[in-house]
Coordinates of C-alpha atoms in Angstrom, one line a residue:
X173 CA 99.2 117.7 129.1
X174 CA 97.8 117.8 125.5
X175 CA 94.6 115.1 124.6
X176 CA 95.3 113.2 122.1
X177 CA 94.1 113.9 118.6
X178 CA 92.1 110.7 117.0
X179 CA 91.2 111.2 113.3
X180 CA 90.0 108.6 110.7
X181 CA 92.4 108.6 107.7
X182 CA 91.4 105.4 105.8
X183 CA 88.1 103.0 105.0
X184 CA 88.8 99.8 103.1
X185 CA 86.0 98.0 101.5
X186 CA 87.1 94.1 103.0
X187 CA 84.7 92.8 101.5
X188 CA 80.7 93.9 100.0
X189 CA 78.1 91.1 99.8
X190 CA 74.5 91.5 100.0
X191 CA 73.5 91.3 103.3
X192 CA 77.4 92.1 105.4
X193 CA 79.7 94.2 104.5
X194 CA 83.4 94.4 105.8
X195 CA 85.4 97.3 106.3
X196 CA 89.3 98.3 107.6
X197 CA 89.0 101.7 109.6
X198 CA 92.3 103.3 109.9
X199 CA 92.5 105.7 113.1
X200 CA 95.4 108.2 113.5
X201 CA 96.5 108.6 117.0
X202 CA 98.3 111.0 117.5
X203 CA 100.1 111.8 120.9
X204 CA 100.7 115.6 121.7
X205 CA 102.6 114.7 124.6
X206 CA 105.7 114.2 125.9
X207 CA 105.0 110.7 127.7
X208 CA 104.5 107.5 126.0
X209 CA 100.3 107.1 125.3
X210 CA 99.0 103.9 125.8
X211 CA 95.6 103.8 124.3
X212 CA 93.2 100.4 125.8
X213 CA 91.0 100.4 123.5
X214 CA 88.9 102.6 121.4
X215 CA 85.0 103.3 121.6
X216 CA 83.7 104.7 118.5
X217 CA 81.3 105.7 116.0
X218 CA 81.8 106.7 112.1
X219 CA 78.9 108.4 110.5
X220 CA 79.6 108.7 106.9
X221 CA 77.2 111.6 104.8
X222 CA 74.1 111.3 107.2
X223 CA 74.4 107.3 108.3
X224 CA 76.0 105.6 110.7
X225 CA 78.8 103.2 109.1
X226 CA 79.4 101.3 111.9
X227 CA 80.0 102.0 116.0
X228 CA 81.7 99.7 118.4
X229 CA 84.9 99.2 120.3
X230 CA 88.4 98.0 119.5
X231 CA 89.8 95.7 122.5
X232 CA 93.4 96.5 120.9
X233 CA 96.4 97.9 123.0
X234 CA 98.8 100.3 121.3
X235 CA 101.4 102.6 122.7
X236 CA 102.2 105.9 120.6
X237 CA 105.8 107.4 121.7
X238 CA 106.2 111.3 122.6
X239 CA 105.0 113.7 120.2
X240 CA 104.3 111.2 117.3
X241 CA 101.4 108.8 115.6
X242 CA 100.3 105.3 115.5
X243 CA 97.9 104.3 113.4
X244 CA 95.3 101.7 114.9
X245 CA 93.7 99.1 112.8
X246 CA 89.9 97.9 113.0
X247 CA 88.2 95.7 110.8
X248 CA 84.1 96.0 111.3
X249 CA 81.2 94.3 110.1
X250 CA 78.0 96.2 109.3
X251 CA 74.9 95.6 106.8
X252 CA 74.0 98.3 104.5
X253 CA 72.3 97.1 102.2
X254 CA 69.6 100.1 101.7
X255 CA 72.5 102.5 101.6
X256 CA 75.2 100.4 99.7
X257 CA 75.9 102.1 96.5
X258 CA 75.9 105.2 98.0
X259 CA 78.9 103.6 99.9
X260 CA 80.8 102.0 97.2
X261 CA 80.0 105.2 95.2
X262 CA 81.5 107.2 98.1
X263 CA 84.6 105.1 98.5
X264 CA 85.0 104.1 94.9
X265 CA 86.4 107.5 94.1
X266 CA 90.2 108.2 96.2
X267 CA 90.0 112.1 94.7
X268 CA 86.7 113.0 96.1
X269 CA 86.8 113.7 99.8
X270 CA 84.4 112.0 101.9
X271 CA 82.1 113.6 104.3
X272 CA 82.1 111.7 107.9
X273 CA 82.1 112.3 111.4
X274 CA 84.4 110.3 114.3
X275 CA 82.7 110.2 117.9
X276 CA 85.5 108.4 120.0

């Protein structure tokens, strides 16, 4: 059977204070199956340009159905402070793609 495919589609800045930050990651999960997925969790780690945004893991359960998506919702807390306009600056524009890599 197929792996899934796991793709970041969204960041949302929560929340941006001096010294902690809070972001919503949206993951895409999609299931290339023809079984129901049930995903247990989700170890990852975002890395947006050339720094780590956050890495951890989600406790969550979520089932996707046969051949479709669910979309899986984290909410993280990081501090970067010494690269924090570059961050805003990066998610500040919707039309400008941003660079960023997804280890899951």
């Amino acid at each position: 059977s197929p792996p899934p495919h796991v793709s970041l589609v969204k960041v949302e800045v929560v929340r941006a204070k001096l010294l902690e930050q809070k972001f919503k990651l949206f993951f895409r999960v999609d299931n290339r199956d023809d079984d129901d997925l049930t995903v247990r969790g989700l170890i990852y780690k975002v890395t947006l340009s050339d720094f780590v945004l956050t890495e951890g893991e989600s406790n969550e359960w979520l089932t996707v159905p046969p051949r479709s998506h669910a979309v899986f919702k984290v909410t993280v807390r990081t501090n970067l402070w010494p690269q924090i306009r570059d961050v805003v600056q990066m998610l500040k524009n919707p039309d400008r793609p941003v660079p960023y890599r997804l280890e899951g």
